[in-house]
Amino acid sequence: MKQSLTFIPTMREIPSDAEIRSHQLLLRAGFIRQTTSGVYSYLPLGKMVLKKIEAIIREEMDAINGVEVLMPALQQAELWQESGRWQSYGPELFRMKDRHNRDFALGATHEEVIVSLVRDELKSYKQLPLTMYQIQTKFRDEQRPRFGLLRGREFIMKDAYSFHATEESLNETYEHMYQAYTNIFTRLGLNFRSVIADAGAIGGSGTHEFMALSDIGEDTIAYSDETSFAANIEMAEVRNEYVKSDDPLKEMEKVATPDQRTIEDVVSFLGVEAERCIKTLVFNIDGELVMVLARGDHEINDIKLKNALDADTVEFAYEGDVYELLSCEVGSVGPVKLPIGVRVIADHAVASIVNGVAGANEDGYHFINTNPERDFGVDDYMDLRIIQEGDLTPDGEGTVKFAKGIEVGHIFKLGTTYSEPMSGKFLDNNGRSQPYQMGCYGIGVSRIMAAVAEEFNDENGLKWPKKLAPFDIHLVPINMNNEDQKELADNLYKLLKSYKFDVLYDDRTERAGVKFTDSDLIGLPMRITIGKKAAEGIVEVKFRESGETTEWHVEEITEKLQEFFVEK
Ligand code: ATP
Ligand code: MG
């Protein structure tokens, strides 16, 4: 491709609204442009990268017998009403009306559409299993679109759905998907980990997320160097192994703690360790006020709480509601002497607290030397806290570390969550009508482009891995008005194309400095510069990854290039 004939609008300045490297560089190097918050155009270079990502995904999906389809983005509300998600999906779903005042949504995901598609066709167990996938634009009115392509409101996703007669069959396809995803992210060159994710109401080991490790990631992963354990911290199980001290129980006492509201306040005011404080939170769980206890140095994980109680909604209680229940501010609540009927649940660690400190349900007072069972009751002890660095892994074999990750893929055993309410049924081999077992499997295609850009760059620009670079080679004559240079460049361009290399030929009559700056920004794996030694048939070669430069004679170029691109 001749650079003068394409559209690569580069920018020198760092765009003020782009916070992270990948976003800045994709804008500056002319890969993308924003049209409105969270909505982007992919310019020629961006579109080429997308195609390469998509090609890898397609190959791996096809290899496990996924078949490609393309479903509509415009979806009638009735389908979402059937599954119940017209209500439950919330404001992320773009909703609109047609000219007849009928409700529609723009597809945020396609479980509803695909169930409605197959339920009229897949009627017998003999037609199962079946896996279909598509690569398509999704719409989600995200609360905080940001970081460029990482969190868009319109973005490209690969979504696959599988249909099965039995759970065993679903498990088998899930394993194949897991392997295909591992292959995809390995081929994309991402530094990634698969982690156990939140399965919500479905539970079990039925979902994994694939995380590209990155400091700017919004998710935190708990992992260990000693074992294969890796989980989203939302999900990571904490071992119930707490040592209870054998200190004698002291008499409980009420002490004044004026204006001491947080655990930190109380710790410094009373001179106790946070481990001896009983953090007391009041949650509104499906409309009931529930008291939740944790050790002062621990944090409650509301996803665990939600799953443990099989609840639909878990929110902090309003301060006014807490006051009405306990007649005190939230900073002074505690589990001792509660009104009858208040449910108390606690993280396992609380059971081992001896002579602890807790709010007295009276503004400005705490109890010291309070002990579970003796001074207050707990209805249930559960694993409710967020795992911490230094904790043991769930199998007890390793120590937990944290890393930040960008979720690039998500695989999920849905079971009959959609097929049941939407009557997606087939006849099994005994002639009985049964809902399909289903799986769904997503990959953030456009998000991957940003994740790769985030991992591969330096202060001068992007550094595309060979497999994803929009072109293999940047061919840059320093002076297009010099006959020798122009002739050699033209000849090389033809030659390299005939060898099936993808070449971006900077045939513009720009100054050398401009061309080099643009070239570094764009970040193709190799630059071939044609300068003063053109008449001798010598070119300068620069490898973007290592920054190394060398000189090659035109005679040896094709051989050397084949060597360099061999493991592409
Ligand atoms: P997140 O927690 O990041 O919002 P999600 O759990 O909502 O992701 P899924 O519904 O599982 O995501 O979608 C499948 C994949 O689509 C995700 O793994 C992610 O890579 C990608 N994705 C989701 N939301 C966005 C978005 N707003 N912009 C770009 N990619 C996205
Ligand atoms: Mg989301």
PDB file of N, CA, C and O in Angstrom, residues 143-192:
ATOM      1  N   GLN A 143     -21.791   2.762  31.872  1.00  0.00           N
ATOM      2  CA  GLN A 143     -21.813   3.917  32.764  1.00  0.00           C
ATOM      3  C   GLN A 143     -20.575   4.781  32.591  1.00  0.00           C
ATOM      4  O   GLN A 143     -20.652   6.003  32.582  1.00  0.00           O
ATOM      5  N   ARG A 144     -19.428   4.124  32.446  1.00  0.00           N
ATOM      6  CA  ARG A 144     -18.175   4.881  32.274  1.00  0.00           C
ATOM      7  C   ARG A 144     -17.416   4.372  31.064  1.00  0.00           C
ATOM      8  O   ARG A 144     -16.459   3.607  31.215  1.00  0.00           O
ATOM      9  N   PRO A 145     -17.815   4.800  29.855  1.00  0.00           N
ATOM     10  CA  PRO A 145     -17.003   4.402  28.711  1.00  0.00           C
ATOM     11  C   PRO A 145     -15.638   5.059  28.870  1.00  0.00           C
ATOM     12  O   PRO A 145     -15.567   6.244  29.217  1.00  0.00           O
ATOM     13  N   ARG A 146     -14.565   4.304  28.719  1.00  0.00           N
ATOM     14  CA  ARG A 146     -13.259   4.956  28.877  1.00  0.00           C
ATOM     15  C   ARG A 146     -12.143   4.103  28.317  1.00  0.00           C
ATOM     16  O   ARG A 146     -12.359   2.970  27.915  1.00  0.00           O
ATOM     17  N   PHE A 147     -10.964   4.683  28.327  1.00  0.00           N
ATOM     18  CA  PHE A 147      -9.774   3.993  27.863  1.00  0.00           C
ATOM     19  C   PHE A 147      -9.928   3.560  26.408  1.00  0.00           C
ATOM     20  O   PHE A 147      -9.485   2.480  26.015  1.00  0.00           O
ATOM     21  N   GLY A 148     -10.562   4.381  25.605  1.00  0.00           N
ATOM     22  CA  GLY A 148     -10.657   4.079  24.180  1.00  0.00           C
ATOM     23  C   GLY A 148     -11.431   2.803  23.925  1.00  0.00           C
ATOM     24  O   GLY A 148     -12.540   2.626  24.415  1.00  0.00           O
ATOM     25  N   LEU A 149     -10.794   1.902  23.181  1.00  0.00           N
ATOM     26  CA  LEU A 149     -11.496   0.670  22.793  1.00  0.00           C
ATOM     27  C   LEU A 149     -11.683  -0.298  23.965  1.00  0.00           C
ATOM     28  O   LEU A 149     -12.391  -1.286  23.831  1.00  0.00           O
ATOM     29  N   LEU A 150     -11.064  -0.022  25.093  1.00  0.00           N
ATOM     30  CA  LEU A 150     -11.175  -0.980  26.193  1.00  0.00           C
ATOM     31  C   LEU A 150     -12.594  -1.048  26.731  1.00  0.00           C
ATOM     32  O   LEU A 150     -13.085  -2.110  27.073  1.00  0.00           O
ATOM     33  N   ARG A 151     -13.236   0.074  26.859  1.00  0.00           N
ATOM     34  CA  ARG A 151     -14.630   0.056  27.308  1.00  0.00           C
ATOM     35  C   ARG A 151     -15.434   1.013  26.444  1.00  0.00           C
ATOM     36  O   ARG A 151     -15.537   2.196  26.732  1.00  0.00           O
ATOM     37  N   GLY A 152     -15.949   0.490  25.355  1.00  0.00           N
ATOM     38  CA  GLY A 152     -16.729   1.297  24.434  1.00  0.00           C
ATOM     39  C   GLY A 152     -18.217   1.113  24.685  1.00  0.00           C
ATOM     40  O   GLY A 152     -18.633   0.255  25.462  1.00  0.00           O
ATOM     41  N   ARG A 153     -18.999   1.944  24.028  1.00  0.00           N
ATOM     42  CA  ARG A 153     -20.457   1.748  24.069  1.00  0.00           C
ATOM     43  C   ARG A 153     -20.908   0.980  22.824  1.00  0.00           C
ATOM     44  O   ARG A 153     -21.964   0.377  22.789  1.00  0.00           O
ATOM     45  N   GLU A 154     -20.088   1.077  21.783  1.00  0.00           N
ATOM     46  CA  GLU A 154     -20.271   0.244  20.598  1.00  0.00           C
ATOM     47  C   GLU A 154     -18.938  -0.459  20.402  1.00  0.00           C
ATOM     48  O   GLU A 154     -17.909   0.208  20.314  1.00  0.00           O
ATOM     49  N   PHE A 155     -18.938  -1.779  20.378  1.00  0.00           N
ATOM     50  CA  PHE A 155     -17.656  -2.491  20.283  1.00  0.00           C
ATOM     51  C   PHE A 155     -17.856  -3.812  19.554  1.00  0.00           C
ATOM     52  O   PHE A 155     -18.991  -4.239  19.310  1.00  0.00           O
ATOM     53  N   ILE A 156     -16.748  -4.442  19.206  1.00  0.00           N
ATOM     54  CA  ILE A 156     -16.855  -5.673  18.424  1.00  0.00           C
ATOM     55  C   ILE A 156     -16.578  -6.870  19.325  1.00  0.00           C
ATOM     56  O   ILE A 156     -15.597  -6.887  20.061  1.00  0.00           O
ATOM     57  N   MET A 157     -17.469  -7.825  19.257  1.00  0.00           N
ATOM     58  CA  MET A 157     -17.329  -9.016  20.083  1.00  0.00           C
ATOM     59  C   MET A 157     -17.435 -10.256  19.206  1.00  0.00           C
ATOM     60  O   MET A 157     -18.148 -10.251  18.212  1.00  0.00           O
ATOM     61  N   LYS A 158     -16.699 -11.282  19.599  1.00  0.00           N
ATOM     62  CA  LYS A 158     -16.973 -12.613  19.055  1.00  0.00           C
ATOM     63  C   LYS A 158     -17.819 -13.282  20.115  1.00  0.00           C
ATOM     64  O   LYS A 158     -17.402 -13.357  21.281  1.00  0.00           O
ATOM     65  N   ASP A 159     -19.012 -13.690  19.765  1.00  0.00           N
ATOM     66  CA  ASP A 159     -19.819 -14.433  20.726  1.00  0.00           C
ATOM     67  C   ASP A 159     -20.244 -15.758  20.131  1.00  0.00           C
ATOM     68  O   ASP A 159     -20.628 -15.842  18.970  1.00  0.00           O
ATOM     69  N   ALA A 160     -20.094 -16.797  20.946  1.00  0.00           N
ATOM     70  CA  ALA A 160     -20.454 -18.150  20.504  1.00  0.00           C
ATOM     71  C   ALA A 160     -21.460 -18.723  21.492  1.00  0.00           C
ATOM     72  O   ALA A 160     -21.462 -18.354  22.668  1.00  0.00           O
ATOM     73  N   TYR A 161     -22.309 -19.598  20.981  1.00  0.00           N
ATOM     74  CA  TYR A 161     -23.340 -20.228  21.810  1.00  0.00           C
ATOM     75  C   TYR A 161     -23.376 -21.700  21.447  1.00  0.00           C
ATOM     76  O   TYR A 161     -23.352 -22.048  20.261  1.00  0.00           O
ATOM     77  N   SER A 162     -23.430 -22.545  22.467  1.00  0.00           N
ATOM     78  CA  SER A 162     -23.496 -23.978  22.154  1.00  0.00           C
ATOM     79  C   SER A 162     -24.753 -24.578  22.762  1.00  0.00           C
ATOM     80  O   SER A 162     -25.242 -24.132  23.805  1.00  0.00           O
ATOM     81  N   PHE A 163     -25.265 -25.609  22.095  1.00  0.00           N
ATOM     82  CA  PHE A 163     -26.521 -26.264  22.476  1.00  0.00           C
ATOM     83  C   PHE A 163     -26.269 -27.749  22.634  1.00  0.00           C
ATOM     84  O   PHE A 163     -25.637 -28.368  21.781  1.00  0.00           O
ATOM     85  N   HIS A 164     -26.788 -28.300  23.715  1.00  0.00           N
ATOM     86  CA  HIS A 164     -26.473 -29.698  24.054  1.00  0.00           C
ATOM     87  C   HIS A 164     -27.686 -30.428  24.597  1.00  0.00           C
ATOM     88  O   HIS A 164     -28.568 -29.825  25.223  1.00  0.00           O
ATOM     89  N   ALA A 165     -27.625 -31.764  24.434  1.00  0.00           N
ATOM     90  CA  ALA A 165     -28.676 -32.605  25.000  1.00  0.00           C
ATOM     91  C   ALA A 165     -28.387 -32.928  26.462  1.00  0.00           C
ATOM     92  O   ALA A 165     -29.295 -33.162  27.248  1.00  0.00           O
ATOM     93  N   THR A 166     -27.094 -32.941  26.815  1.00  0.00           N
ATOM     94  CA  THR A 166     -26.750 -33.344  28.190  1.00  0.00           C
ATOM     95  C   THR A 166     -25.683 -32.408  28.767  1.00  0.00           C
ATOM     96  O   THR A 166     -24.978 -31.718  28.024  1.00  0.00           O
ATOM     97  N   GLU A 167     -25.566 -32.465  30.086  1.00  0.00           N
ATOM     98  CA  GLU A 167     -24.531 -31.672  30.752  1.00  0.00           C
ATOM     99  C   GLU A 167     -23.132 -32.142  30.369  1.00  0.00           C
ATOM    100  O   GLU A 167     -22.215 -31.340  30.247  1.00  0.00           O
ATOM    101  N   GLU A 168     -22.998 -33.465  30.174  1.00  0.00           N
ATOM    102  CA  GLU A 168     -21.678 -34.010  29.792  1.00  0.00           C
ATOM    103  C   GLU A 168     -21.228 -33.400  28.468  1.00  0.00           C
ATOM    104  O   GLU A 168     -20.067 -33.044  28.293  1.00  0.00           O
ATOM    105  N   SER A 169     -22.181 -33.302  27.561  1.00  0.00           N
ATOM    106  CA  SER A 169     -21.858 -32.742  26.256  1.00  0.00           C
ATOM    107  C   SER A 169     -21.460 -31.265  26.393  1.00  0.00           C
ATOM    108  O   SER A 169     -20.496 -30.804  25.774  1.00  0.00           O
ATOM    109  N   LEU A 170     -22.176 -30.536  27.242  1.00  0.00           N
ATOM    110  CA  LEU A 170     -21.819 -29.132  27.494  1.00  0.00           C
ATOM    111  C   LEU A 170     -20.409 -29.047  28.087  1.00  0.00           C
ATOM    112  O   LEU A 170     -19.583 -28.232  27.660  1.00  0.00           O
ATOM    113  N   ASN A 171     -20.127 -29.931  29.053  1.00  0.00           N
ATOM    114  CA  ASN A 171     -18.801 -29.912  29.687  1.00  0.00           C
ATOM    115  C   ASN A 171     -17.697 -30.156  28.664  1.00  0.00           C
ATOM    116  O   ASN A 171     -16.640 -29.527  28.711  1.00  0.00           O
ATOM    117  N   GLU A 172     -17.975 -31.058  27.737  1.00  0.00           N
ATOM    118  CA  GLU A 172     -16.975 -31.383  26.725  1.00  0.00           C
ATOM    119  C   GLU A 172     -16.692 -30.174  25.826  1.00  0.00           C
ATOM    120  O   GLU A 172     -15.535 -29.811  25.585  1.00  0.00           O
ATOM    121  N   THR A 173     -17.755 -29.522  25.349  1.00  0.00           N
ATOM    122  CA  THR A 173     -17.564 -28.344  24.495  1.00  0.00           C
ATOM    123  C   THR A 173     -16.894 -27.217  25.278  1.00  0.00           C
ATOM    124  O   THR A 173     -16.047 -26.498  24.753  1.00  0.00           O
ATOM    125  N   TYR A 174     -17.269 -27.100  26.552  1.00  0.00           N
ATOM    126  CA  TYR A 174     -16.648 -26.071  27.396  1.00  0.00           C
ATOM    127  C   TYR A 174     -15.127 -26.278  27.454  1.00  0.00           C
ATOM    128  O   TYR A 174     -14.356 -25.318  27.325  1.00  0.00           O
ATOM    129  N   GLU A 175     -14.723 -27.527  27.621  1.00  0.00           N
ATOM    130  CA  GLU A 175     -13.283 -27.833  27.648  1.00  0.00           C
ATOM    131  C   GLU A 175     -12.619 -27.462  26.315  1.00  0.00           C
ATOM    132  O   GLU A 175     -11.522 -26.909  26.287  1.00  0.00           O
ATOM    133  N   HIS A 176     -13.299 -27.773  25.224  1.00  0.00           N
ATOM    134  CA  HIS A 176     -12.749 -27.428  23.905  1.00  0.00           C
ATOM    135  C   HIS A 176     -12.624 -25.912  23.743  1.00  0.00           C
ATOM    136  O   HIS A 176     -11.647 -25.407  23.200  1.00  0.00           O
ATOM    137  N   MET A 177     -13.642 -25.208  24.202  1.00  0.00           N
ATOM    138  CA  MET A 177     -13.612 -23.736  24.128  1.00  0.00           C
ATOM    139  C   MET A 177     -12.454 -23.202  24.962  1.00  0.00           C
ATOM    140  O   MET A 177     -11.734 -22.297  24.539  1.00  0.00           O
ATOM    141  N   TYR A 178     -12.304 -23.769  26.150  1.00  0.00           N
ATOM    142  CA  TYR A 178     -11.234 -23.321  27.050  1.00  0.00           C
ATOM    143  C   TYR A 178      -9.889 -23.442  26.322  1.00  0.00           C
ATOM    144  O   TYR A 178      -9.069 -22.522  26.349  1.00  0.00           O
ATOM    145  N   GLN A 179      -9.706 -24.573  25.655  1.00  0.00           N
ATOM    146  CA  GLN A 179      -8.456 -24.795  24.929  1.00  0.00           C
ATOM    147  C   GLN A 179      -8.339 -23.831  23.734  1.00  0.00           C
ATOM    148  O   GLN A 179      -7.284 -23.255  23.489  1.00  0.00           O
ATOM    149  N   ALA A 180      -9.454 -23.634  23.022  1.00  0.00           N
ATOM    150  CA  ALA A 180      -9.427 -22.723  21.866  1.00  0.00           C
ATOM    151  C   ALA A 180      -9.090 -21.301  22.318  1.00  0.00           C
ATOM    152  O   ALA A 180      -8.302 -20.592  21.672  1.00  0.00           O
ATOM    153  N   TYR A 181      -9.660 -20.884  23.437  1.00  0.00           N
ATOM    154  CA  TYR A 181      -9.367 -19.541  23.951  1.00  0.00           C
ATOM    155  C   TYR A 181      -7.896 -19.429  24.336  1.00  0.00           C
ATOM    156  O   TYR A 181      -7.241 -18.419  24.086  1.00  0.00           O
ATOM    157  N   THR A 182      -7.392 -20.493  24.976  1.00  0.00           N
ATOM    158  CA  THR A 182      -5.977 -20.494  25.353  1.00  0.00           C
ATOM    159  C   THR A 182      -5.116 -20.352  24.090  1.00  0.00           C
ATOM    160  O   THR A 182      -4.165 -19.569  24.068  1.00  0.00           O
ATOM    161  N   ASN A 183      -5.478 -21.082  23.035  1.00  0.00           N
ATOM    162  CA  ASN A 183      -4.732 -20.971  21.773  1.00  0.00           C
ATOM    163  C   ASN A 183      -4.809 -19.554  21.209  1.00  0.00           C
ATOM    164  O   ASN A 183      -3.814 -18.995  20.747  1.00  0.00           O
ATOM    165  N   ILE A 184      -6.010 -18.980  21.233  1.00  0.00           N
ATOM    166  CA  ILE A 184      -6.206 -17.646  20.648  1.00  0.00           C
ATOM    167  C   ILE A 184      -5.328 -16.618  21.360  1.00  0.00           C
ATOM    168  O   ILE A 184      -4.565 -15.880  20.734  1.00  0.00           O
ATOM    169  N   PHE A 185      -5.394 -16.589  22.679  1.00  0.00           N
ATOM    170  CA  PHE A 185      -4.655 -15.543  23.393  1.00  0.00           C
ATOM    171  C   PHE A 185      -3.148 -15.790  23.335  1.00  0.00           C
ATOM    172  O   PHE A 185      -2.361 -14.849  23.361  1.00  0.00           O
ATOM    173  N   THR A 186      -2.758 -17.050  23.229  1.00  0.00           N
ATOM    174  CA  THR A 186      -1.331 -17.354  23.040  1.00  0.00           C
ATOM    175  C   THR A 186      -0.885 -16.843  21.677  1.00  0.00           C
ATOM    176  O   THR A 186       0.146 -16.175  21.556  1.00  0.00           O
ATOM    177  N   ARG A 187      -1.683 -17.136  20.648  1.00  0.00           N
ATOM    178  CA  ARG A 187      -1.303 -16.694  19.302  1.00  0.00           C
ATOM    179  C   ARG A 187      -1.296 -15.169  19.189  1.00  0.00           C
ATOM    180  O   ARG A 187      -0.513 -14.600  18.432  1.00  0.00           O
ATOM    181  N   LEU A 188      -2.187 -14.520  19.944  1.00  0.00           N
ATOM    182  CA  LEU A 188      -2.226 -13.054  19.904  1.00  0.00           C
ATOM    183  C   LEU A 188      -1.023 -12.445  20.625  1.00  0.00           C
ATOM    184  O   LEU A 188      -0.796 -11.242  20.547  1.00  0.00           O
ATOM    185  N   GLY A 189      -0.288 -13.274  21.337  1.00  0.00           N
ATOM    186  CA  GLY A 189       0.925 -12.796  22.001  1.00  0.00           C
ATOM    187  C   GLY A 189       0.666 -12.092  23.315  1.00  0.00           C
ATOM    188  O   GLY A 189       1.554 -11.447  23.866  1.00  0.00           O
ATOM    189  N   LEU A 190      -0.556 -12.223  23.834  1.00  0.00           N
ATOM    190  CA  LEU A 190      -0.873 -11.524  25.080  1.00  0.00           C
ATOM    191  C   LEU A 190      -0.318 -12.273  26.288  1.00  0.00           C
ATOM    192  O   LEU A 190      -0.337 -13.501  26.323  1.00  0.00           O
ATOM    193  N   ASN A 191       0.135 -11.524  27.275  1.00  0.00           N
ATOM    194  CA  ASN A 191       0.506 -12.100  28.553  1.00  0.00           C
ATOM    195  C   ASN A 191      -0.791 -12.244  29.348  1.00  0.00           C
ATOM    196  O   ASN A 191      -1.327 -11.272  29.851  1.00  0.00           O
ATOM    197  N   PHE A 192      -1.336 -13.461  29.398  1.00  0.00           N
ATOM    198  CA  PHE A 192      -2.688 -13.621  29.952  1.00  0.00           C
ATOM    199  C   PHE A 192      -2.756 -14.760  30.960  1.00  0.00           C
ATOM    200  O   PHE A 192      -1.858 -15.595  31.026  1.00  0.00           O
TER     201      PHE A 192
END
